[in-house]
Every structure is written in C-alpha cells, then in structure tokens.
Coordinates of N, CA and C in Angstrom, one line a residue:
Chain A
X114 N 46.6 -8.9 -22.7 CA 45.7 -8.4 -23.8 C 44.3 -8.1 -23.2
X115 N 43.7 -6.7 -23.6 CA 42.6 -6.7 -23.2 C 41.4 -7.4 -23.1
X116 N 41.5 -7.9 -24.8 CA 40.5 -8.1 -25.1 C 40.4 -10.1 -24.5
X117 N 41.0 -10.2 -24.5 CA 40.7 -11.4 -23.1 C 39.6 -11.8 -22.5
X118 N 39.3 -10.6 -21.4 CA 38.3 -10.5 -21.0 C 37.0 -10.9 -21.7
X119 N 36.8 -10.6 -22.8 CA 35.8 -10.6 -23.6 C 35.3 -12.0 -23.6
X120 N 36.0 -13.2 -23.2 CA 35.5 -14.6 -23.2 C 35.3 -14.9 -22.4
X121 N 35.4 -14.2 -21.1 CA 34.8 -14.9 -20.0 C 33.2 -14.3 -19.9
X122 N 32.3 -15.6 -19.9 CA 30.9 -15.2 -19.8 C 30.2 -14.2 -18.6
X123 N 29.0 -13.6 -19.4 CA 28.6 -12.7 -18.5 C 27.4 -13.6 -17.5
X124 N 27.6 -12.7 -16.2 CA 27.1 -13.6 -15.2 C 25.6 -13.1 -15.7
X125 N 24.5 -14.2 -15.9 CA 23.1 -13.9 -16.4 C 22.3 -13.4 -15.3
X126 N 21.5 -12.6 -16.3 CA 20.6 -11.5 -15.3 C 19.3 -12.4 -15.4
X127 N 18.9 -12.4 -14.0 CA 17.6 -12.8 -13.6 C 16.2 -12.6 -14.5
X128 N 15.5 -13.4 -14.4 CA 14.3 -13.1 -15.5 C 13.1 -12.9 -14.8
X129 N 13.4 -12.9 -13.7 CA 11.8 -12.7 -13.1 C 11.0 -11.8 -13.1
X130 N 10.7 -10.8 -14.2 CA 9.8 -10.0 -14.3 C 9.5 -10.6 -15.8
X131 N 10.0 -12.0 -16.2 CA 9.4 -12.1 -17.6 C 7.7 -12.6 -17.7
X132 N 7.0 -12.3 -18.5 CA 5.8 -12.4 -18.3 C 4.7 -11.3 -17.6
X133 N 5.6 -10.1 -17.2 CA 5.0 -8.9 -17.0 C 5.2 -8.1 -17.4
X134 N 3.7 -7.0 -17.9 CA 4.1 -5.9 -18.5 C 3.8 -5.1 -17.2
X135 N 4.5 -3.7 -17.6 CA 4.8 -2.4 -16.9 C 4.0 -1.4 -17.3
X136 N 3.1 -0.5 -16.5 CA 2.8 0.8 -17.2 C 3.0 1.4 -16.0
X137 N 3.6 2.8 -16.2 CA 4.1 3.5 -15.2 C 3.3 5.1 -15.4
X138 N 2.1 4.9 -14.0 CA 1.2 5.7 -14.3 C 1.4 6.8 -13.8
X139 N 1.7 8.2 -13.7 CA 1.5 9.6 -13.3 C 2.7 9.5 -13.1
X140 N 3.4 10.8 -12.3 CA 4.0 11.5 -12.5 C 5.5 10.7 -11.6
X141 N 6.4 11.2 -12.1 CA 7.7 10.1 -11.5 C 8.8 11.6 -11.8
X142 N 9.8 11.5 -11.0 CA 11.1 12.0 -11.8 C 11.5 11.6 -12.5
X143 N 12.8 12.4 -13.5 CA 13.0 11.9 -14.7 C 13.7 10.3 -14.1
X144 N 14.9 10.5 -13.2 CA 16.0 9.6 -12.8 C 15.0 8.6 -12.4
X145 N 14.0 8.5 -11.5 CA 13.2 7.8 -11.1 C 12.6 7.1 -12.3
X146 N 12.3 7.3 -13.0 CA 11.3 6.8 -13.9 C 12.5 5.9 -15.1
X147 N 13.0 6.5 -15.3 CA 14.6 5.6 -15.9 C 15.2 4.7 -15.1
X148 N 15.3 4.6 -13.5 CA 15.7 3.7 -12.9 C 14.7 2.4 -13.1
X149 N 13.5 2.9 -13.2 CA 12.2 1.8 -13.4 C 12.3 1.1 -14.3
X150 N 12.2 2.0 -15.8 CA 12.5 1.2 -16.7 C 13.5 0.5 -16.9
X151 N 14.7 0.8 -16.3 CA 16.0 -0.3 -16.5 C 16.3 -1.1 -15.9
X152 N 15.2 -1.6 -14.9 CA 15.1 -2.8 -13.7 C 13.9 -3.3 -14.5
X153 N 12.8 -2.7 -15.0 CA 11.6 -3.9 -15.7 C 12.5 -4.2 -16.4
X154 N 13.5 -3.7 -17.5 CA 14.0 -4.3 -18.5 C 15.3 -5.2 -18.5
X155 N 15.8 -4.5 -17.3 CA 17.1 -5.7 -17.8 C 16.3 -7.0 -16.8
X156 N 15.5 -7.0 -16.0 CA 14.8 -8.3 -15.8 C 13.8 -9.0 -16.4
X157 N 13.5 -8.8 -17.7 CA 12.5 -9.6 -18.2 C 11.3 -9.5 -18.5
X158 N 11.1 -7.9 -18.0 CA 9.6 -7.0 -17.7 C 9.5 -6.4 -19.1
X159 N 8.2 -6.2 -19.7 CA 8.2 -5.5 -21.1 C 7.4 -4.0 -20.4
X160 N 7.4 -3.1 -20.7 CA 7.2 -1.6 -20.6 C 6.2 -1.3 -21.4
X161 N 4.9 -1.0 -21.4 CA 3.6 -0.4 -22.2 C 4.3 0.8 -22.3
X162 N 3.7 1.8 -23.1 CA 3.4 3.1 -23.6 C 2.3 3.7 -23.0
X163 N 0.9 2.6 -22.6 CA 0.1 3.2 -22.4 C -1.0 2.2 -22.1
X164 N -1.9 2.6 -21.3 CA -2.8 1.7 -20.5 C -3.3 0.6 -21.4
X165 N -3.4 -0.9 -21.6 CA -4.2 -1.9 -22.4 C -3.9 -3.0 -21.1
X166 N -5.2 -4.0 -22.3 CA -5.1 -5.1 -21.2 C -3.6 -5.9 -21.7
X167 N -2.5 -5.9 -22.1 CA -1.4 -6.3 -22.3 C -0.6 -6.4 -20.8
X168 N -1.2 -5.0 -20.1 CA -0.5 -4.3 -18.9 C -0.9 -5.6 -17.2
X169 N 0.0 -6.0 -16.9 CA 0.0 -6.6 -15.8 C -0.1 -6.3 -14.2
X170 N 1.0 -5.1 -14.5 CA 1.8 -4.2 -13.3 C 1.4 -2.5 -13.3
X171 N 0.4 -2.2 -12.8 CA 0.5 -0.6 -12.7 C 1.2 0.2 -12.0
X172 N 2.4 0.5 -12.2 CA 3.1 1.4 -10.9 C 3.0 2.7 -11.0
X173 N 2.9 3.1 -9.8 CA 2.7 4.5 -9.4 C 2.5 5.1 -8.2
X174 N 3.3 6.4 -8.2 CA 3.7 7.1 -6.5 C 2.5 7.7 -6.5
X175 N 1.8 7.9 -7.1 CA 0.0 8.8 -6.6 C -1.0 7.9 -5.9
X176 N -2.0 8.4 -5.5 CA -3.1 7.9 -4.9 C -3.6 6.9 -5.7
X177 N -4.8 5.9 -4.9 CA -5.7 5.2 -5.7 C -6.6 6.0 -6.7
X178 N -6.3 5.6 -7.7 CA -7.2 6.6 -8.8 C -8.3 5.8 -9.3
X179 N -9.7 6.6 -9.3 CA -11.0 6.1 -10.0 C -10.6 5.1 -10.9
X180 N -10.1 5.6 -12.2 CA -9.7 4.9 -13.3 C -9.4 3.3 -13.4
X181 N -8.7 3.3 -11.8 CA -7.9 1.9 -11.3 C -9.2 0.8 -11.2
X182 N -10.4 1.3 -10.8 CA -11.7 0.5 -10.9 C -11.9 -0.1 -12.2
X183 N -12.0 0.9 -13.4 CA -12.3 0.3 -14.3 C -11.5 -0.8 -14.8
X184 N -10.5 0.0 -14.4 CA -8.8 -1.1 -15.2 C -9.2 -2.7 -14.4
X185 N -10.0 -2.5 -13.7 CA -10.1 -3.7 -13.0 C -11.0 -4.7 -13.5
X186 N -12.0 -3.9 -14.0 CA -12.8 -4.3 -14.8 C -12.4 -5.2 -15.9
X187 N -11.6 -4.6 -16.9 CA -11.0 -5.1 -17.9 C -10.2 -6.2 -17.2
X188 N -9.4 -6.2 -16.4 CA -8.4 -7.2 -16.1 C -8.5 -7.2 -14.4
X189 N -9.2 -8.7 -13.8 CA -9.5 -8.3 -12.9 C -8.1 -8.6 -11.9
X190 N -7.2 -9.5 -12.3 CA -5.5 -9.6 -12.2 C -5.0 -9.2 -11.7
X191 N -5.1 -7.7 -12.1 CA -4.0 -6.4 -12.4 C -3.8 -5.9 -11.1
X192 N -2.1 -6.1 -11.0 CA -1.6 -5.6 -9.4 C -1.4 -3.6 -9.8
X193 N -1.4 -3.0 -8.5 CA -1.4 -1.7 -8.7 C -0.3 -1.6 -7.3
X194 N 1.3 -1.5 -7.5 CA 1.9 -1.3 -7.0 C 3.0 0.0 -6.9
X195 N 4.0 -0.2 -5.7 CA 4.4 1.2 -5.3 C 6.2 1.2 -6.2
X196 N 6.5 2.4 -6.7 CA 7.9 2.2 -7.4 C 8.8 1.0 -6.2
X197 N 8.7 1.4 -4.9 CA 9.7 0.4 -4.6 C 9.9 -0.7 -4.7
X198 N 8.6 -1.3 -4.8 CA 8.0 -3.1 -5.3 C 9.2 -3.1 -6.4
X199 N 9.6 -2.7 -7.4 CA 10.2 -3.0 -8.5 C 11.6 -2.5 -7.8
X200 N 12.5 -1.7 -6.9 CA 13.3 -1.6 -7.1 C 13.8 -2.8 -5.8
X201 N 12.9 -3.2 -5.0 CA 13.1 -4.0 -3.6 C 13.9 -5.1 -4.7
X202 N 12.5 -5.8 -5.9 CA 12.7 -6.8 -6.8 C 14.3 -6.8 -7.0
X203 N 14.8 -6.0 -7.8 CA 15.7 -5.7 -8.3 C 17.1 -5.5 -7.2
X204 N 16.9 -5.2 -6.2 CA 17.7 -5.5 -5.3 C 18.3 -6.6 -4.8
X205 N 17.1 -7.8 -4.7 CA 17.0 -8.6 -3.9 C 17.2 -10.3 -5.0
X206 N 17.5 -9.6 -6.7 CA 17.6 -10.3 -7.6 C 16.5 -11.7 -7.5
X207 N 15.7 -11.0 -7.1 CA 14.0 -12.7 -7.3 C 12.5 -11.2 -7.1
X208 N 11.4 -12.4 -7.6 CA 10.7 -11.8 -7.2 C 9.9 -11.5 -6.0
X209 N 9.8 -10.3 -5.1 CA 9.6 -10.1 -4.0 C 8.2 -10.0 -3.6
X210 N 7.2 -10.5 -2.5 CA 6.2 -10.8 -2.5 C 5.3 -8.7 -2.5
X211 N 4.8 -8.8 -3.3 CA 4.1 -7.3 -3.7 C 3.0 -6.6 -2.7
X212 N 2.1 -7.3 -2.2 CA 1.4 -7.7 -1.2 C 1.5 -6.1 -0.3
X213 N 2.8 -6.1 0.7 CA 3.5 -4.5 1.3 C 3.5 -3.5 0.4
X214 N 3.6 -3.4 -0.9 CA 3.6 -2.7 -1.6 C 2.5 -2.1 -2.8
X215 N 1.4 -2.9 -2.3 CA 0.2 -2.4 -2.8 C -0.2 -1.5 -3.3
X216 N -0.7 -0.9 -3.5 CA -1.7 0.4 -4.3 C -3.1 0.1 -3.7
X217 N -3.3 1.0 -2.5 CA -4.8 0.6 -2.4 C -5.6 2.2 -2.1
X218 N -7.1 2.3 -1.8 CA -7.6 3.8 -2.2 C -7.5 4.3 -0.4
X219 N -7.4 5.4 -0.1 CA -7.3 5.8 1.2 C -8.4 5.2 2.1
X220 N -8.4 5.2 3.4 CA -9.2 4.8 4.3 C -10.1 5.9 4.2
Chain B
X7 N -51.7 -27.5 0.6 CA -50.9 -28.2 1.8 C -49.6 -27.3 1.4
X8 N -50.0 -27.4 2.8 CA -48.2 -26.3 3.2 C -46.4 -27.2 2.6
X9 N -46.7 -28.6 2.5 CA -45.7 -29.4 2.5 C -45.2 -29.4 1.2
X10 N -45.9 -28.8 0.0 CA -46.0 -28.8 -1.6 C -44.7 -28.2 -1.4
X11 N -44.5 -27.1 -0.7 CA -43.7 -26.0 -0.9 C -41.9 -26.8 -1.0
X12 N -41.9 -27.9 -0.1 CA -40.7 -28.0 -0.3 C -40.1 -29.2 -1.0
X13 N -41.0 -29.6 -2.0 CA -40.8 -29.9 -3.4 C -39.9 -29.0 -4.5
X14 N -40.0 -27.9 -4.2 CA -39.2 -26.6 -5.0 C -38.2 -26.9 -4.7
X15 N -37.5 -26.7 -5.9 CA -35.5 -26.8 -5.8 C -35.4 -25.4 -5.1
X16 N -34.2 -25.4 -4.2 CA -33.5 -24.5 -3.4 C -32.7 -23.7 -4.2
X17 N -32.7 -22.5 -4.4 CA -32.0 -22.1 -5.7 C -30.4 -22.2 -5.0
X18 N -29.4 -22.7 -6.1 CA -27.7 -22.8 -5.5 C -27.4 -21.9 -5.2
X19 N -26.6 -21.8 -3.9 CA -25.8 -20.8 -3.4 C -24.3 -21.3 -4.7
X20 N -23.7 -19.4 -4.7 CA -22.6 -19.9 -5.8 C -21.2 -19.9 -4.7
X21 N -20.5 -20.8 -5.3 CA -19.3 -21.2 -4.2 C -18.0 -20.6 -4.8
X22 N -18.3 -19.1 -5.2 CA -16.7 -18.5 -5.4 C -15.8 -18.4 -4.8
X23 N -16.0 -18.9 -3.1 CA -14.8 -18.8 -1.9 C -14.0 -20.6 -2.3
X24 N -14.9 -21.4 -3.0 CA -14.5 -22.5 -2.9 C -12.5 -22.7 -2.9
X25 N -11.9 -23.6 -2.7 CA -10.5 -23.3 -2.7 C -9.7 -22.3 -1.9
X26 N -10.8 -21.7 -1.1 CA -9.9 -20.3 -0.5 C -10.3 -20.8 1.0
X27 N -8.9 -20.3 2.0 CA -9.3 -20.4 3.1 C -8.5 -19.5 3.9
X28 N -10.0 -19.1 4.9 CA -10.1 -17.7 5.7 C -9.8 -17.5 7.4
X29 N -8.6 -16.9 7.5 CA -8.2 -16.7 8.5 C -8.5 -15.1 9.4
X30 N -9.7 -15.5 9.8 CA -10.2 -13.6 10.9 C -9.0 -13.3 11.8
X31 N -8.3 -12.6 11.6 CA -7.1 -11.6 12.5 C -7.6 -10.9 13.1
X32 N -7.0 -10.4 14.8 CA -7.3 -9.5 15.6 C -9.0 -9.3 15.6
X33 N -9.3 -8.4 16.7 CA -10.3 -7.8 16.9 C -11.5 -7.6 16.0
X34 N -12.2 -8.5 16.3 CA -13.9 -7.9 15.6 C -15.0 -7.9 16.7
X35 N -15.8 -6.7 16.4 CA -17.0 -6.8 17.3 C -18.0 -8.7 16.5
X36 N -18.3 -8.8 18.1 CA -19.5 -10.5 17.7 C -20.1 -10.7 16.4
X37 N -20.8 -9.6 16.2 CA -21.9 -9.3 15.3 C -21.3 -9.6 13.5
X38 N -20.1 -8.7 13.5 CA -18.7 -8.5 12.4 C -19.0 -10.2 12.8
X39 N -18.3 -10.6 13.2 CA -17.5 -11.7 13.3 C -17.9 -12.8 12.6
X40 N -19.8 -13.2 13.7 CA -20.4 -14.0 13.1 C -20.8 -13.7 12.0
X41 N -21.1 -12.5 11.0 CA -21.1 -12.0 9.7 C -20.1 -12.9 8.4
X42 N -19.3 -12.5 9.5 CA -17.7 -12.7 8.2 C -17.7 -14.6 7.8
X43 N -18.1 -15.2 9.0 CA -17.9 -16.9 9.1 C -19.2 -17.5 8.3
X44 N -20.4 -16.2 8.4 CA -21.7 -17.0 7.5 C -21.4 -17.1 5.8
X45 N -20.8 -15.5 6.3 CA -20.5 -15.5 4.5 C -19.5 -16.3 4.1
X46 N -18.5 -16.7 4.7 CA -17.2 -17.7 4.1 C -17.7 -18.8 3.8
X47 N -18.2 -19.1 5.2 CA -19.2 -20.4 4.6 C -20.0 -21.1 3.7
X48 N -21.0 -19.9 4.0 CA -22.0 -19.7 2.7 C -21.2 -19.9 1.4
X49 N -20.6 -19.0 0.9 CA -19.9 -19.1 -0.8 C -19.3 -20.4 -0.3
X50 N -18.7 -21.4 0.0 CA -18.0 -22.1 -0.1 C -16.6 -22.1 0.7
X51 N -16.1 -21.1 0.8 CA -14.6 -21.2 1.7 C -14.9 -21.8 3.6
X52 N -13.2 -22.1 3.6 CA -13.1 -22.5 4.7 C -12.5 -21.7 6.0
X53 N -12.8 -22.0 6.9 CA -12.2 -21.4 8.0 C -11.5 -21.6 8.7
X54 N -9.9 -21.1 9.2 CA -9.0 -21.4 9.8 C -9.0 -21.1 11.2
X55 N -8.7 -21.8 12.2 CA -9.2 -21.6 13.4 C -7.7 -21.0 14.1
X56 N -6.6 -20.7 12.9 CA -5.8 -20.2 14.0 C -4.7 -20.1 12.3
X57 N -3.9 -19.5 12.3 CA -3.0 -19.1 11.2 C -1.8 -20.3 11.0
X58 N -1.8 -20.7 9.1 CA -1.6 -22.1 8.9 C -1.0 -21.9 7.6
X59 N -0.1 -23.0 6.9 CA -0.2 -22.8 5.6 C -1.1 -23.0 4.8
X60 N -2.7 -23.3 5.3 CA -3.6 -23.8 4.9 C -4.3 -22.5 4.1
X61 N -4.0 -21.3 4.9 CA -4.6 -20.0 4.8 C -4.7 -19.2 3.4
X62 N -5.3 -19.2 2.9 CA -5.1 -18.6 0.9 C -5.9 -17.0 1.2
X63 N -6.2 -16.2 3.0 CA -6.9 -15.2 2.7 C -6.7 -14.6 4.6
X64 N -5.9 -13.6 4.6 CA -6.1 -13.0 6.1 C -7.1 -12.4 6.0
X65 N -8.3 -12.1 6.9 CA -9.4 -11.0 7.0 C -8.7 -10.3 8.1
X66 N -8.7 -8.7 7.9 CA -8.3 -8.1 9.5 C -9.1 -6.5 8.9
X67 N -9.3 -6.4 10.3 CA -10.0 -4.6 10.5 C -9.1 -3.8 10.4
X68 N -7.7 -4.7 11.3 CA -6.8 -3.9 11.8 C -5.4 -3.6 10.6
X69 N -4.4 -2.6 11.3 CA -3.1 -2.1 10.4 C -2.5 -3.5 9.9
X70 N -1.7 -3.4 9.3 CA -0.7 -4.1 9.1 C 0.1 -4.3 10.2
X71 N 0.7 -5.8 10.0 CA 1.5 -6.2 11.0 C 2.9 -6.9 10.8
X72 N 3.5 -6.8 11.6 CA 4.8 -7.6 11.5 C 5.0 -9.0 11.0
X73 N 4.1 -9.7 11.3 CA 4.1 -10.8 11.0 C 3.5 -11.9 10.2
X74 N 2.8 -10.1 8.8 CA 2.5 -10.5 7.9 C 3.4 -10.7 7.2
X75 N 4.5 -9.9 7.4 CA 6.2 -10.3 6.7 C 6.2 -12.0 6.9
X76 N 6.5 -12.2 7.9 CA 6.8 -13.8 8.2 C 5.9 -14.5 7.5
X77 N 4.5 -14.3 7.6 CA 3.5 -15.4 7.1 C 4.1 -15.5 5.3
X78 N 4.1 -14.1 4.6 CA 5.1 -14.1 3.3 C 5.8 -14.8 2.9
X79 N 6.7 -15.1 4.0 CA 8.0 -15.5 3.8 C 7.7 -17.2 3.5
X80 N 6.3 -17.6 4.4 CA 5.6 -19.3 4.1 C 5.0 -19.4 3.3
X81 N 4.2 -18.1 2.8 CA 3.3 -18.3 1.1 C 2.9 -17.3 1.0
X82 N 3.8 -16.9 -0.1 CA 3.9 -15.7 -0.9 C 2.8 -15.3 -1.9
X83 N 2.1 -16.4 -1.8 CA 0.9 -15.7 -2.5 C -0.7 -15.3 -1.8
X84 N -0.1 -15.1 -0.1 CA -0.9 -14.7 0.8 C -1.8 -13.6 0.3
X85 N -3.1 -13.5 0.7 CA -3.8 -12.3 0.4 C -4.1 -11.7 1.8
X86 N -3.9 -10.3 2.1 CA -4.9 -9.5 3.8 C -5.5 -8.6 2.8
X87 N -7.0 -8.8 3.4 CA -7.8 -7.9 2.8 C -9.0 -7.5 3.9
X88 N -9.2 -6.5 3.5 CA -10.7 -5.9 4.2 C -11.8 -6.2 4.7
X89 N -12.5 -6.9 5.8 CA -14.0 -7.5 5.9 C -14.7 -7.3 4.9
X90 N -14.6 -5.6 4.4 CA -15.6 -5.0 3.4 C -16.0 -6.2 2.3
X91 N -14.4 -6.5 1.7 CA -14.3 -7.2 0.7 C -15.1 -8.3 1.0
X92 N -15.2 -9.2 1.7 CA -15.5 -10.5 1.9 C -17.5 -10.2 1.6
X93 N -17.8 -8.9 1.9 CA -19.1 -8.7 2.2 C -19.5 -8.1 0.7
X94 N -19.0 -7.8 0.1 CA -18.5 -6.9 -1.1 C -18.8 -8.0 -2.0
X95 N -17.9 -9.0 -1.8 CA -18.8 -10.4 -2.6 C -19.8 -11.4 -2.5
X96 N -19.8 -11.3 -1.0 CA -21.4 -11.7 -0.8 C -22.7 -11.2 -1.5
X97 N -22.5 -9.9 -1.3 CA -23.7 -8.4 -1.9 C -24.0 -9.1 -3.4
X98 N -22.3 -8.8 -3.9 CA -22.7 -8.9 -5.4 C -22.7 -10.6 -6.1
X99 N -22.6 -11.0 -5.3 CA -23.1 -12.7 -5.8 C -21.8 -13.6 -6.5
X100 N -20.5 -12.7 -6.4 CA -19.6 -13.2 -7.2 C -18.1 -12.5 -6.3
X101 N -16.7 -13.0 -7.2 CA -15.4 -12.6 -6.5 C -15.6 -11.3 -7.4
X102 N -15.3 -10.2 -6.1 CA -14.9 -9.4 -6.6 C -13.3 -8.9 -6.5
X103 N -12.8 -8.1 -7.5 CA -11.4 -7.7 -7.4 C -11.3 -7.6 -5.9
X104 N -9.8 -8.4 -5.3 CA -10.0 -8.0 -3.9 C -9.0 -6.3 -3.8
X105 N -8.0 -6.4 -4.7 CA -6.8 -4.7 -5.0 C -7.6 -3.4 -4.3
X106 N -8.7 -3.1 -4.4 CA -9.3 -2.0 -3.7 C -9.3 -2.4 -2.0
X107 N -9.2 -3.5 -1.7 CA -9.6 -3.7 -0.4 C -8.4 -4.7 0.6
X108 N -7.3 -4.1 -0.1 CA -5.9 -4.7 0.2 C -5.6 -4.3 1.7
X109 N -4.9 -5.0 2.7 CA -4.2 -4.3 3.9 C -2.8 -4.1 3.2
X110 N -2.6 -3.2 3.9 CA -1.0 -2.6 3.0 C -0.4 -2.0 4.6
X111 N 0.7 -2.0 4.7 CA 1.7 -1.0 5.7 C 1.2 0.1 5.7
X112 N 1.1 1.3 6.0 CA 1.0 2.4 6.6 C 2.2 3.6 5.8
X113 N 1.7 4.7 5.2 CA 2.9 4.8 4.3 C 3.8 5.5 5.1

C-alpha cells in the first residue's frame, strides 16, 4: 500500500537561519531569486518585502551601495552578504561563517 | 604655580575596543604600525603578539588569505578588517560599523 509511506517521519529541516530576516536587494534572476527564497525559507529565515529595521541579512549580487551606510545607521548589525552565503548555508545544512562572503564597497 | 594644573581630572579616554583583541597581519610600514597598537591600546583593546584563539579582530592591509578559512574554522565569529577601520574609530571617539571596512576574497 502506498500510503504506508506516509508514517514514516520526515527527516527535519535544519533551522539555522531562524532568527533572520532576508531582504534581497537589486536585481537577481528570476530562478535565482526563488532559489533564495526557498533556502531562507525552508531553513528558518523570514523574507522582508522591503528595507526595515526587522531586516538582519541584506543580500545582493551588486556593488556596495551608498544606501548600505545609512542602513547601518539604523542597524549597526546588519550583515550585507553575497547570494552564495545563503546557498553555501544551505548546502552545507548549518550556518556557514559569512565573513568570505561579505558585501563590502570597492577598493 | 605651574603644579595647580595637574589637579584637573584627565578627561576618560572611552574603551570601545574593551573585550576585543587585535591581531596586525602581514606587512605594515613602522609608522602604520605603531599607529595601529596606540590606537588599540588607547580605546581599551588588546594586542596579540602572534594569531590565537584569543583574537576577536585581524587587522591586515593585505588580500585575503588562505588561512583565514582555517582561523574560521577555530572562531567563527572572527572579524578581518581594514587599518582604516581601527582609525575610523579612533577619529570618531566610538565603534564604528566595521561592514564597510571588511577583508573579503577577491571576487
């Protein structure tokens, strides 16, 4: 019987992005930017709509942007990291030190 | 009498490095160098005379390195950042965000 299956438990997904939010700033591919969201989310990461101090995680494939000053302002915290940071995470099922994957403004 | 004078309280230096301690990587000119150790000192932090788990801050001029991976791998919540930075907070009398003045890999 198929439905059998259905009782054996599902092996649990890792939570380590719980306690962070996501805002995913400029421009991404579609697939790219859905692969993001479905790694913050099935690990425990909540996804903004849009810049606040809620936001923990700024990811984004563009340059250091002015803006990133002020955000700093507001939240002096706030990591500004690279899509891979989130997909290494998700790879590697824990969280991976961010540090390599920085966001910082050109030399 | 010249001696009145040092009756005046010494106004506090503020100890925002307190808790932090600073390890100088690779190459600095003298001048840099002894700069970097007044200022650590000065706020409060300490100085590592050779790379430790003791370390809560790499200073380097230089690229990223291989073996900032390893140091990671001992404490993950390592910081490499910029001389600028360190002087950056001296200037302005307080910690400033260190995210603008991150070492990162080389993209």
């Amino acid at each position: 019987d198929e439905n059998t299956d259905s009782d054996e438990p599902i092996p649990p997904l890792p939570d380590f992005f719980v306690d962070k939010t996501f805002f995913l700033y400029g421009d991404f591919a579609a697939p790219e930017r859905r692969l993001l969201q479905r790694y913050v989310t099935a690990f425990g990461g909540a996804l903004a709509p849009y810049m606040s101090e809620k936001v923990t995680h700024v990811v984004t494939a563009q340059d250091w942007d002015e803006t990133f000053e002020e955000a700093l302002d507001v939240n002096p915290s706030l990591s500004f990291v690279r899509p891979r940071w989130v997909l290494a995470c998700g790879e590697r099922l824990r969280l991976v030190p961010p540090q390599p994957f920085a966001v910082v403004p050109r030399a």
